[in-house]
Coordinates of C-alpha atoms and ligand atoms in Angstrom, one line a residue:
M1 CA 127.2 108.9 133.9
R2 CA 126.5 109.8 137.5
M3 CA 122.8 110.0 138.8
P4 CA 121.7 112.1 141.7
W5 CA 121.4 110.4 145.0
S6 CA 118.1 108.4 145.5
L7 CA 115.4 108.2 148.1
R8 CA 116.3 104.7 149.5
S9 CA 119.7 105.9 150.2
A10 CA 118.4 108.7 152.1
L11 CA 116.0 106.6 154.0
T12 CA 118.9 104.2 154.9
A13 CA 121.1 107.0 156.1
Y14 CA 118.1 108.8 158.0
F15 CA 117.3 105.5 159.9
G16 CA 121.2 105.1 160.8
I17 CA 121.4 108.4 162.1
L18 CA 118.0 108.1 164.5
A19 CA 119.6 104.8 165.7
L20 CA 123.0 106.4 166.6
F21 CA 121.7 109.4 168.2
G22 CA 118.1 108.2 169.3
Q23 CA 116.4 111.1 168.2
A24 CA 114.4 112.1 165.4
K25 CA 116.6 114.3 163.1
S26 CA 116.8 114.0 159.5
F27 CA 119.7 115.4 157.5
E28 CA 120.8 116.0 153.8
T29 CA 123.6 115.2 151.8
T30 CA 124.5 114.5 148.2
V31 CA 126.0 111.5 146.8
T32 CA 126.6 110.7 142.8
L33 CA 126.5 107.0 141.8
S34 CA 127.6 105.6 138.7
L35 CA 124.8 104.2 136.3
Q36 CA 126.1 100.7 137.2
E37 CA 125.9 101.3 141.1
Y38 CA 122.3 102.9 140.5
W39 CA 121.2 99.7 139.0
N40 CA 122.9 97.5 141.9
E41 CA 121.4 99.7 144.5
Y42 CA 117.8 99.9 143.2
V43 CA 117.6 97.1 140.9
G44 CA 120.3 94.5 141.6
P45 CA 121.8 91.8 139.1
I46 CA 120.3 91.6 135.8
E47 CA 119.8 88.6 133.7
V48 CA 121.9 88.8 130.3
A49 CA 120.1 87.1 127.4
D50 CA 122.0 84.2 125.6
I51 CA 122.0 85.7 122.2
N52 CA 123.1 89.3 122.5
T53 CA 124.1 90.1 118.9
T54 CA 121.9 90.7 115.9
V55 CA 120.1 87.6 114.4
E56 CA 119.1 86.8 110.8
A57 CA 115.3 86.5 110.0
T58 CA 114.1 82.8 109.5
P59 CA 110.7 81.8 107.8
I60 CA 107.6 82.0 110.1
P61 CA 106.7 78.3 110.9
P62 CA 103.3 77.7 109.6
R63 CA 102.1 76.9 113.1
E64 CA 102.6 80.6 114.3
L65 CA 100.1 81.4 111.7
I66 CA 97.2 79.5 113.2
P67 CA 94.8 81.9 114.6
P68 CA 93.7 82.1 118.1
P69 CA 90.2 80.6 119.0
G70 CA 87.9 83.4 117.9
L71 CA 85.8 85.9 119.5
Y72 CA 82.2 86.8 118.3
Y73 CA 81.9 90.0 116.2
P74 CA 78.4 90.5 114.2
S75 CA 78.7 91.7 110.9
Y76 CA 76.8 95.1 111.7
P77 CA 77.6 97.6 113.9
T78 CA 76.3 97.3 117.5
G79 CA 75.2 99.8 120.2
Q80 CA 72.0 101.6 121.8
Q81 CA 71.1 103.1 118.6
V82 CA 71.2 99.5 116.6
P83 CA 68.4 97.5 116.5
I84 CA 68.9 93.9 118.5
Q85 CA 71.0 91.3 117.0
K86 CA 69.0 89.2 114.7
K87 CA 67.9 85.7 115.7
N88 CA 69.1 82.5 114.5
E89 CA 65.8 80.7 113.8
S90 CA 67.2 77.3 114.2
W91 CA 67.8 77.7 117.9
S92 CA 65.6 78.0 120.8
F93 CA 65.4 77.4 124.6
P94 CA 62.6 75.0 125.5
K95 CA 59.4 76.4 127.0
D96 CA 60.5 75.0 130.9
F97 CA 63.9 76.0 130.7
M98 CA 65.6 76.9 134.1
F99 CA 66.9 80.4 133.5
G100 CA 68.5 81.3 136.9
V101 CA 71.2 82.9 138.8
A102 CA 73.1 81.8 141.9
S103 CA 74.8 82.4 145.0
A104 CA 75.7 80.5 148.1
A105 CA 74.9 81.4 152.0
Y106 CA 78.5 82.2 153.4
Q107 CA 79.5 84.6 150.2
V108 CA 76.4 86.6 150.2
E109 CA 74.4 86.4 153.8
G110 CA 76.2 88.4 156.5
A111 CA 74.4 88.3 159.6
A112 CA 76.9 86.0 160.7
K113 CA 75.7 85.5 164.4
D114 CA 72.2 86.6 164.1
E115 CA 68.8 84.9 165.1
G116 CA 70.5 82.2 166.5
K117 CA 73.0 81.3 163.8
G118 CA 76.2 78.7 165.1
P119 CA 79.6 79.6 163.6
S120 CA 80.9 77.8 160.7
I121 CA 84.4 76.5 160.0
W122 CA 84.7 79.7 157.5
D123 CA 83.7 82.0 160.3
A124 CA 86.4 80.5 162.6
L125 CA 89.1 80.6 159.7
S126 CA 88.6 84.1 158.6
H127 CA 88.7 85.4 162.2
R128 CA 91.6 83.5 163.4
K129 CA 94.0 82.7 160.7
P130 CA 95.6 85.9 159.5
G131 CA 96.1 85.5 155.4
F132 CA 93.5 82.6 155.3
I133 CA 91.4 85.0 153.3
T134 CA 93.9 86.7 151.7
T135 CA 92.5 90.3 152.0
N136 CA 92.0 89.5 155.7
E137 CA 88.1 90.1 155.0
T138 CA 85.4 88.4 157.0
A139 CA 81.9 87.6 156.1
D140 CA 80.4 88.9 158.9
V141 CA 78.6 91.5 156.6
A142 CA 79.0 90.5 153.0
D143 CA 76.3 91.6 150.8
N144 CA 73.9 91.6 153.9
Q145 CA 71.4 89.5 151.7
Y146 CA 70.2 88.0 155.1
Y147 CA 68.3 91.3 155.5
L148 CA 68.1 92.2 151.9
Y149 CA 66.8 89.0 150.3
K150 CA 63.4 90.6 149.3
Q151 CA 64.9 93.5 147.4
D152 CA 67.4 90.9 145.6
I153 CA 64.4 88.9 144.7
A154 CA 62.4 91.7 143.4
R155 CA 65.8 92.5 141.3
I156 CA 65.9 88.7 139.6
A157 CA 62.3 88.9 139.0
A158 CA 62.6 92.4 137.1
M159 CA 65.3 90.6 134.9
G160 CA 62.8 88.1 133.8
V161 CA 64.9 85.5 135.5
K162 CA 63.1 82.3 136.4
V163 CA 65.2 80.6 139.2
Y164 CA 67.1 81.5 142.3
A165 CA 69.6 79.0 143.1
F166 CA 70.8 79.7 146.7
S167 CA 72.3 77.8 149.7
I168 CA 71.0 77.2 153.4
A169 CA 73.6 77.9 156.2
W170 CA 73.5 74.6 158.2
S171 CA 74.4 76.2 161.2
R172 CA 71.3 78.4 161.2
I173 CA 69.1 75.5 161.0
F174 CA 71.5 73.6 163.5
P175 CA 73.5 76.1 165.6
F176 CA 75.6 72.9 166.7
G177 CA 75.4 71.2 163.5
S178 CA 73.2 68.6 165.4
G179 CA 70.9 68.6 168.4
Q180 CA 68.6 71.5 168.7
V181 CA 66.6 73.0 165.7
N182 CA 66.8 76.9 165.7
E183 CA 63.3 77.9 164.3
Q184 CA 64.4 81.3 163.5
G185 CA 66.4 80.1 161.0
L186 CA 63.8 78.0 159.2
A187 CA 61.7 80.7 159.3
H188 CA 64.2 83.0 157.6
Y189 CA 64.5 80.7 154.5
E190 CA 60.9 79.7 154.7
D191 CA 60.1 83.7 153.9
M192 CA 62.9 83.6 151.1
I193 CA 61.0 80.8 149.6
N194 CA 57.6 82.1 149.8
T195 CA 59.0 85.7 148.6
C196 CA 60.7 84.0 145.4
L197 CA 57.3 82.1 144.6
Q198 CA 55.2 85.3 145.2
Y199 CA 57.6 87.1 142.6
G200 CA 57.4 84.0 140.1
V201 CA 60.9 83.1 140.8
K202 CA 61.5 79.4 141.5
P203 CA 63.7 78.6 144.5
A204 CA 66.4 76.0 143.8
V205 CA 68.3 75.0 147.1
T206 CA 71.6 73.9 148.1
L207 CA 72.0 72.3 151.5
Y208 CA 75.9 72.2 151.7
H209 CA 77.8 75.0 150.2
W210 CA 81.2 74.5 152.3
D211 CA 80.1 76.4 155.5
M212 CA 80.5 73.5 157.7
P213 CA 78.8 73.8 161.3
L214 CA 82.4 74.4 163.5
A215 CA 80.8 72.2 166.1
L216 CA 80.8 69.0 163.9
Q217 CA 84.5 70.2 162.7
N218 CA 85.5 70.5 166.3
S219 CA 83.9 67.2 167.7
Y220 CA 84.6 64.7 165.2
G221 CA 86.4 66.3 162.1
G222 CA 83.4 66.9 160.2
L223 CA 83.8 65.1 156.5
L224 CA 86.7 63.3 157.9
S225 CA 84.3 61.1 160.0
P226 CA 81.5 58.7 159.3
N227 CA 79.6 60.4 162.1
F228 CA 79.0 63.1 159.6
I229 CA 76.5 61.1 157.8
P230 CA 73.7 61.0 160.1
D231 CA 74.2 64.8 161.2
F232 CA 73.9 65.6 157.3
V233 CA 70.8 63.1 156.8
E234 CA 69.1 64.9 159.9
Y235 CA 69.6 68.1 158.7
A236 CA 68.5 67.2 155.2
R237 CA 65.2 65.7 156.9
V238 CA 64.4 69.0 158.5
I239 CA 64.9 71.1 155.0
F240 CA 62.9 68.4 153.0
T241 CA 60.3 68.0 155.6
R242 CA 59.6 72.0 155.9
F243 CA 60.2 73.0 152.5
G244 CA 59.5 69.7 150.1
D245 CA 56.1 71.1 149.1
K246 CA 57.5 74.3 148.0
V247 CA 61.0 73.7 146.4
D248 CA 61.1 71.6 143.3
F249 CA 64.9 71.4 143.1
F250 CA 67.3 70.3 145.8
T251 CA 71.4 69.9 145.5
T252 CA 72.7 68.3 148.6
F253 CA 76.5 69.1 148.3
N254 CA 78.4 72.1 146.3
E255 CA 81.5 70.6 144.6
P256 CA 82.8 67.9 146.4
S257 CA 85.9 67.9 144.1
V258 CA 86.7 71.2 145.3
F259 CA 85.9 71.0 149.1
C260 CA 87.1 67.3 149.7
A261 CA 90.5 68.8 148.1
T262 CA 91.0 71.6 150.7
F263 CA 92.1 68.8 153.2
P264 CA 94.1 68.9 155.0
Y265 CA 92.8 71.9 157.1
P266 CA 95.3 74.2 158.7
E267 CA 96.6 72.9 161.7
G268 CA 95.9 73.7 165.5
F269 CA 92.2 75.0 164.4
F270 CA 90.0 71.9 164.6
K271 CA 89.8 68.5 165.8
P272 CA 93.1 66.9 164.6
T273 CA 92.9 63.5 162.5
T274 CA 95.2 60.5 162.2
I275 CA 94.2 60.0 158.6
P276 CA 97.5 60.9 156.3
D277 CA 97.0 64.5 154.4
K278 CA 96.9 63.0 151.0
Q279 CA 94.1 60.3 152.1
Q280 CA 91.6 63.0 153.6
Q281 CA 90.0 64.1 150.6
F282 CA 89.2 60.4 149.7
F283 CA 87.6 59.8 153.0
C284 CA 85.6 63.2 152.6
S285 CA 84.6 61.8 149.1
Q286 CA 83.1 58.5 150.7
H287 CA 81.0 60.3 153.3
V288 CA 79.6 62.7 150.8
L289 CA 78.6 59.9 148.7
L290 CA 77.1 57.9 151.8
A291 CA 75.3 61.2 153.0
H292 CA 74.1 62.2 149.6
S293 CA 72.8 58.7 148.7
Q294 CA 70.9 58.6 152.0
A295 CA 69.3 61.9 151.8
Y296 CA 68.1 61.1 148.4
H297 CA 66.3 57.9 149.5
L298 CA 64.8 60.0 152.5
A299 CA 63.4 62.3 150.3
K300 CA 62.3 60.0 147.8
S301 CA 61.0 57.1 149.5
E302 CA 60.3 58.2 153.2
L303 CA 59.0 61.5 152.3
N304 CA 57.8 61.3 149.1
L305 CA 59.1 64.5 147.6
T306 CA 58.5 64.9 143.9
A307 CA 61.5 67.8 143.7
K308 CA 64.3 66.6 141.6
I309 CA 67.4 66.1 143.7
T310 CA 71.0 65.9 142.8
I311 CA 74.4 66.7 143.9
K312 CA 76.3 69.4 142.1
L313 CA 79.7 68.7 140.5
N314 CA 82.1 70.7 138.7
G315 CA 84.9 71.0 136.3
G316 CA 85.8 71.9 132.7
Y317 CA 86.0 69.7 129.3
K318 CA 89.4 67.9 129.8
I319 CA 91.3 68.0 126.2
P320 CA 94.0 65.5 125.6
L321 CA 96.6 67.7 124.4
T322 CA 98.0 65.8 121.9
N323 CA 96.7 62.7 120.3
S324 CA 99.4 60.4 122.1
T325 CA 98.2 57.2 124.0
A326 CA 99.9 58.7 127.1
D327 CA 97.7 62.2 126.8
A328 CA 94.5 60.0 126.3
E329 CA 95.2 58.0 129.4
A330 CA 96.1 61.1 131.5
T331 CA 93.0 62.6 130.6
Q332 CA 90.6 59.7 131.5
R333 CA 92.7 59.8 134.9
S334 CA 91.6 63.5 135.3
W335 CA 88.2 62.7 134.8
D336 CA 88.3 59.6 137.1
F337 CA 89.7 61.4 139.8
Y338 CA 87.6 64.5 139.4
E339 CA 83.9 63.9 138.3
G340 CA 84.2 60.4 137.9
L341 CA 85.0 60.0 141.6
F342 CA 81.5 61.1 142.5
A343 CA 79.4 60.9 138.9
N344 CA 80.5 56.9 138.3
P345 CA 79.0 55.9 141.7
V346 CA 75.8 57.8 141.2
F347 CA 75.2 57.6 137.7
L348 CA 76.7 54.4 136.6
D349 CA 77.3 51.5 139.0
G350 CA 77.5 52.8 142.4
D351 CA 81.2 52.3 142.5
Y352 CA 84.4 54.6 141.8
P353 CA 86.1 54.4 138.6
A354 CA 88.6 51.5 138.3
S355 CA 91.8 54.0 138.6
V356 CA 90.1 55.6 141.7
K357 CA 89.4 52.4 143.4
E358 CA 92.9 50.7 142.4
H359 CA 94.4 53.8 144.4
V360 CA 92.1 53.9 147.3
S361 CA 92.0 50.3 148.0
S362 CA 94.9 50.3 150.5
F363 CA 93.1 52.6 153.0
L364 CA 89.7 53.2 152.3
P365 CA 86.8 50.6 153.2
P366 CA 85.5 49.4 149.9
L367 CA 81.8 50.3 149.2
T368 CA 79.7 47.6 150.1
D369 CA 76.8 46.1 147.9
D370 CA 74.1 47.7 150.0
Q371 CA 76.0 51.0 150.0
K372 CA 76.5 50.7 146.2
A373 CA 72.8 50.0 145.7
L374 CA 71.9 53.2 147.7
I375 CA 74.3 55.5 145.6
K376 CA 73.6 54.1 142.3
G377 CA 70.7 56.2 140.6
S378 CA 70.6 58.6 143.4
A379 CA 70.5 61.7 141.2
D380 CA 67.6 62.8 138.9
V381 CA 69.6 65.3 136.8
F382 CA 73.2 66.0 136.2
A383 CA 74.0 69.1 138.0
H384 CA 77.5 70.4 136.9
D385 CA 79.5 74.0 137.2
S386 CA 81.2 74.0 134.0
Y387 CA 83.1 77.6 134.0
T388 CA 86.0 76.6 131.6
S389 CA 88.0 73.7 129.9
Q390 CA 91.7 72.8 129.8
F391 CA 94.1 70.4 128.5
N392 CA 95.4 67.3 129.8
M393 CA 98.5 65.5 129.3
A394 CA 100.9 63.1 130.9
P395 CA 103.7 64.0 133.5
E396 CA 107.1 64.8 132.1
G397 CA 108.4 61.4 133.1
G398 CA 105.4 59.5 132.2
I399 CA 102.1 58.2 134.3
A400 CA 104.0 55.0 135.7
A401 CA 106.8 56.8 137.4
C402 CA 104.2 59.2 138.9
L403 CA 102.1 56.5 140.1
A404 CA 105.3 54.9 141.7
N405 CA 106.1 58.3 143.5
V406 CA 103.6 59.3 146.1
S407 CA 105.6 62.4 146.8
D408 CA 105.0 63.6 143.1
P409 CA 102.9 66.6 143.3
L410 CA 100.6 65.1 140.5
Y411 CA 100.0 61.9 142.6
P412 CA 97.6 60.1 142.5
T413 CA 95.9 61.7 139.6
C414 CA 99.0 61.6 137.6
A415 CA 97.8 63.8 134.8
N416 CA 99.0 67.5 134.2
S417 CA 96.8 70.3 132.9
S418 CA 97.3 73.1 130.8
Y419 CA 95.4 76.4 129.7
T420 CA 97.5 76.6 126.3
Y421 CA 97.3 74.6 123.1
A422 CA 100.1 72.2 122.3
A423 CA 103.2 74.3 120.4
A424 CA 102.2 72.4 117.2
D425 CA 98.6 73.7 117.6
G426 CA 99.6 77.2 117.9
G427 CA 100.2 77.4 121.5
W428 CA 97.6 79.9 122.2
N429 CA 95.9 80.4 125.4
I430 CA 92.5 78.3 125.3
G431 CA 90.7 81.6 125.6
P432 CA 91.1 84.7 127.5
A433 CA 91.9 84.5 131.0
A434 CA 89.6 85.9 133.6
D435 CA 91.1 88.3 136.6
P436 CA 94.8 87.2 137.4
G437 CA 93.4 86.1 140.9
V438 CA 91.4 83.2 139.3
A439 CA 94.2 81.3 137.6
W440 CA 91.9 78.2 136.6
L441 CA 89.6 80.3 134.8
H442 CA 89.8 81.3 131.0
K443 CA 86.8 81.9 128.6
A444 CA 86.5 78.4 126.8
T445 CA 82.9 78.7 125.6
D446 CA 83.6 77.0 122.3
W447 CA 84.0 73.7 124.3
V448 CA 80.9 73.8 126.2
P449 CA 78.7 71.8 123.6
R450 CA 81.7 68.9 123.6
L451 CA 81.5 69.0 127.5
M452 CA 77.6 68.6 127.6
S453 CA 77.7 65.9 125.0
Y454 CA 80.3 64.2 127.0
I455 CA 78.2 64.4 130.2
Q456 CA 75.2 63.2 128.6
E457 CA 77.2 60.1 126.8
T458 CA 79.0 59.4 129.6
W459 CA 76.9 59.4 132.7
K460 CA 73.2 59.3 131.0
P461 CA 71.5 61.3 133.4
R462 CA 67.8 60.4 133.5
D463 CA 66.5 64.0 133.3
G464 CA 69.1 65.9 131.7
I465 CA 71.8 68.5 132.7
V466 CA 71.7 71.3 134.6
I467 CA 74.7 73.9 134.3
A468 CA 74.4 74.8 137.8
E469 CA 77.1 77.4 137.8
F470 CA 79.1 79.3 135.3
G471 CA 80.6 82.9 135.2
F472 CA 83.5 85.0 134.8
A473 CA 85.8 87.2 136.9
E474 CA 86.1 90.2 134.9
P475 CA 89.9 91.3 134.8
F476 CA 91.0 93.9 137.2
E477 CA 87.6 94.7 138.1
Q478 CA 88.3 95.4 141.7
Q479 CA 90.7 98.2 140.5
K480 CA 88.0 100.1 138.5
T481 CA 86.6 103.0 140.8
V482 CA 84.1 104.7 138.4
L483 CA 80.6 103.0 138.7
G484 CA 79.8 103.3 135.0
D485 CA 83.4 101.6 134.2
I486 CA 82.5 98.8 136.5
L487 CA 79.1 98.3 135.1
F488 CA 80.3 97.8 131.6
D489 CA 81.9 94.6 131.8
Q490 CA 83.0 93.6 128.5
A491 CA 84.9 90.2 129.2
R492 CA 81.9 89.0 131.0
Q493 CA 79.5 90.2 128.3
A494 CA 81.5 88.3 125.8
Y495 CA 81.7 85.2 128.0
Y496 CA 77.8 85.1 128.7
R497 CA 76.9 85.8 125.0
D498 CA 79.1 83.1 123.7
Y499 CA 78.4 80.6 126.3
M500 CA 74.6 80.7 125.5
E501 CA 75.1 80.4 122.0
A502 CA 77.0 77.6 123.0
V503 CA 74.3 76.3 125.4
L504 CA 72.0 77.0 122.3
I505 CA 74.1 74.7 120.1
A506 CA 74.3 72.0 122.4
L507 CA 70.5 71.9 122.3
A508 CA 70.5 71.9 118.5
E509 CA 72.8 68.9 118.5
G510 CA 70.4 67.1 120.7
T511 CA 71.9 67.4 124.2
N512 CA 69.3 67.7 127.1
V513 CA 70.4 70.8 128.9
I514 CA 67.4 71.9 131.0
G515 CA 68.8 75.1 132.5
T516 CA 71.5 77.5 133.4
F517 CA 72.3 79.2 136.6
A518 CA 74.7 82.1 136.3
W519 CA 77.3 82.6 139.1
S520 CA 76.4 85.1 140.4
L521 CA 73.6 87.2 141.3
I522 CA 75.7 89.8 142.9
D523 CA 79.3 90.5 143.7
N524 CA 80.4 88.4 146.8
L525 CA 83.0 87.2 149.0
E526 CA 85.3 84.8 146.7
W527 CA 86.2 82.5 149.7
N528 CA 90.2 82.8 150.1
S529 CA 90.4 85.8 147.7
G530 CA 87.5 87.9 149.7
N531 CA 86.1 90.6 147.8
S532 CA 89.1 91.1 145.6
I533 CA 87.6 88.7 142.7
K534 CA 84.3 89.6 141.2
F535 CA 81.7 87.3 139.6
G536 CA 78.7 89.2 140.1
L537 CA 75.8 89.8 137.3
Q538 CA 75.5 93.0 139.9
Y539 CA 77.8 95.2 141.4
V540 CA 77.5 95.8 144.9
N541 CA 78.5 98.7 146.8
L542 CA 79.6 97.5 150.2
T543 CA 79.4 100.6 151.8
T544 CA 75.6 101.4 151.1
Q545 CA 74.8 97.8 150.1
Q546 CA 73.4 99.0 146.9
R547 CA 73.1 96.9 144.0
Y548 CA 73.6 97.6 140.5
Y549 CA 73.0 95.8 137.1
K550 CA 76.2 95.1 135.1
A551 CA 75.9 95.1 131.5
S552 CA 76.6 91.4 131.5
F553 CA 73.1 90.8 133.1
F554 CA 71.4 92.2 130.3
E555 CA 73.7 90.0 127.8
Y556 CA 72.6 87.0 130.1
A557 CA 68.8 88.0 130.0
N558 CA 68.7 88.8 126.3
A559 CA 69.7 85.3 125.4
F560 CA 66.3 84.1 126.9
K561 CA 64.6 87.2 125.6
V562 CA 65.7 86.5 122.1
Y563 CA 65.5 82.4 122.1
Q564 CA 62.9 81.5 124.8
E565 CA 60.1 79.4 123.3
Q566 CA 56.6 81.0 124.3
Ligands
PNW1 C1 82.6 77.6 142.4 N1 88.0 75.2 139.9 O1 83.9 77.1 143.0 C2 82.1 77.8 144.0 O2 81.2 77.0 144.1 C3 81.5 79.2 144.4 O3 81.0 79.3 145.6 C4 82.7 80.1 143.7 O4 82.5 81.5 144.2 C5 82.6 80.2 142.2 O5 82.6 78.7 141.7 C6 83.5 81.0 141.6 O6 84.9 80.6 142.1 C7 84.9 76.7 142.3 O7 89.1 75.2 140.3 C8 86.1 76.8 142.8 O8 87.8 74.7 138.8 C9 87.1 76.2 142.0 C10 86.8 75.7 140.6 C11 85.6 76.1 140.1 C12 84.3 76.4 140.8

């Protein structure tokens, strides 16, 4: 069989001719190729299956008949013409439940150098390191919330939301991280907080959501240095002093397990460090714990704040893949090196989990008794960003072999993870995947009650648990061009409906969940993925900066409409 000559050959020949004669001149000719040549030219070698003859049928193994984790379908039709879903009378959210939405300064504010703001490491990397944000975008303008916050807060209130959880950009308050305070920055957040209160929305404020003042990174390596601690505490002092009478919920750090794992930073940008790459995250973690606990005691003992103060941790429920001892051990190591690294010191005994302690003992100064005493108990509630869950299992070659091999990619945690059930349990995904750009996120709302009771039983927080972020990146949302299609975000709707029901189940089981902050108030710059990933409960037209409620926002609000105790 002969096929007509194709475009790529034509182009090759065209550029060949250009090179030969040095002038823009095209030509046409016709060549015929065999089917095989055609494959070779345009596709290349083709893999051949091992089995390439007809195979007889075999009985279907029972495990293949295990159904997937369920999706929810009511037993009646849905739609605007059908009355709202009936209530489960045994469920309710307590009266003072903190029904909130969340965002973070760098991701939504824009106004990157306005009103005296200094640069953060994210401003530097997004501008100077091509590909650091894969879309090569910056947050120079972002959602422009720095100027549009009044409307944003009005839209929060209009949906009946009770809490707005946002972060303060440190480099707006201290443009160089320390030293001179920028009054314009403080005045800005003061007005934002006042506006919230005016609308009946409680502000919940995070001090550090990843936007390290560039000057601190350049002068001493930011979180890699103990110099960070007094600078953070001074920043906290300014915020607590100014806003402590208006804000009743503060978090010091957002997700240290995530930002400490971003070390080492790209070479050639900031102050170089002599700390070996794999140790950097533990130095960062220690400085976080020390800075957090000092800020906590400053607020409580010196400034007499009555606000709840905590640190925001994150992670999924960790499920042993099989009932083997090795998988149980791997799962425990996974807790230890993720939440436990922060939660054990803060909520238990002031010190790291044993497995972590063993690992860091050769390079990290041990916490002193005084430090441990400061860290222990330095959080009123457990703030946890609980998006998803995963299975954990021992590495292929076993935990011991991994621990003996520092270059094993799983070292030092030496636990593997997966988003699929074991083959013997059906092999299904734990739940539907979010956008392919967010590989870590699957809907796993059925595990939320287990995660909540695990947190409560393990770390016993005094004043309960706040789910300080949860949300879903609707698959392929950035590819949609019709507004109405963007707003009808079915996968995210299902996520919020099932998630809130899971919280109601957790409450009914006696777990003290005191609030939920949905991520996110609006579509925003998703860190290294830029605007290609959407987590918003509202769509933002980045040309007009107009906001539009998505269907999922109504789903989230409806959970409270139906189940909030009056
Ligand atoms: C959080 N994980 O990050 C952050 O606090 C937000 O700023 C971010 O936009 C949001 O979640 C969505 O990504 C996470 O790997 C990053 O499990 C990674 C994980 C979880 C949360």
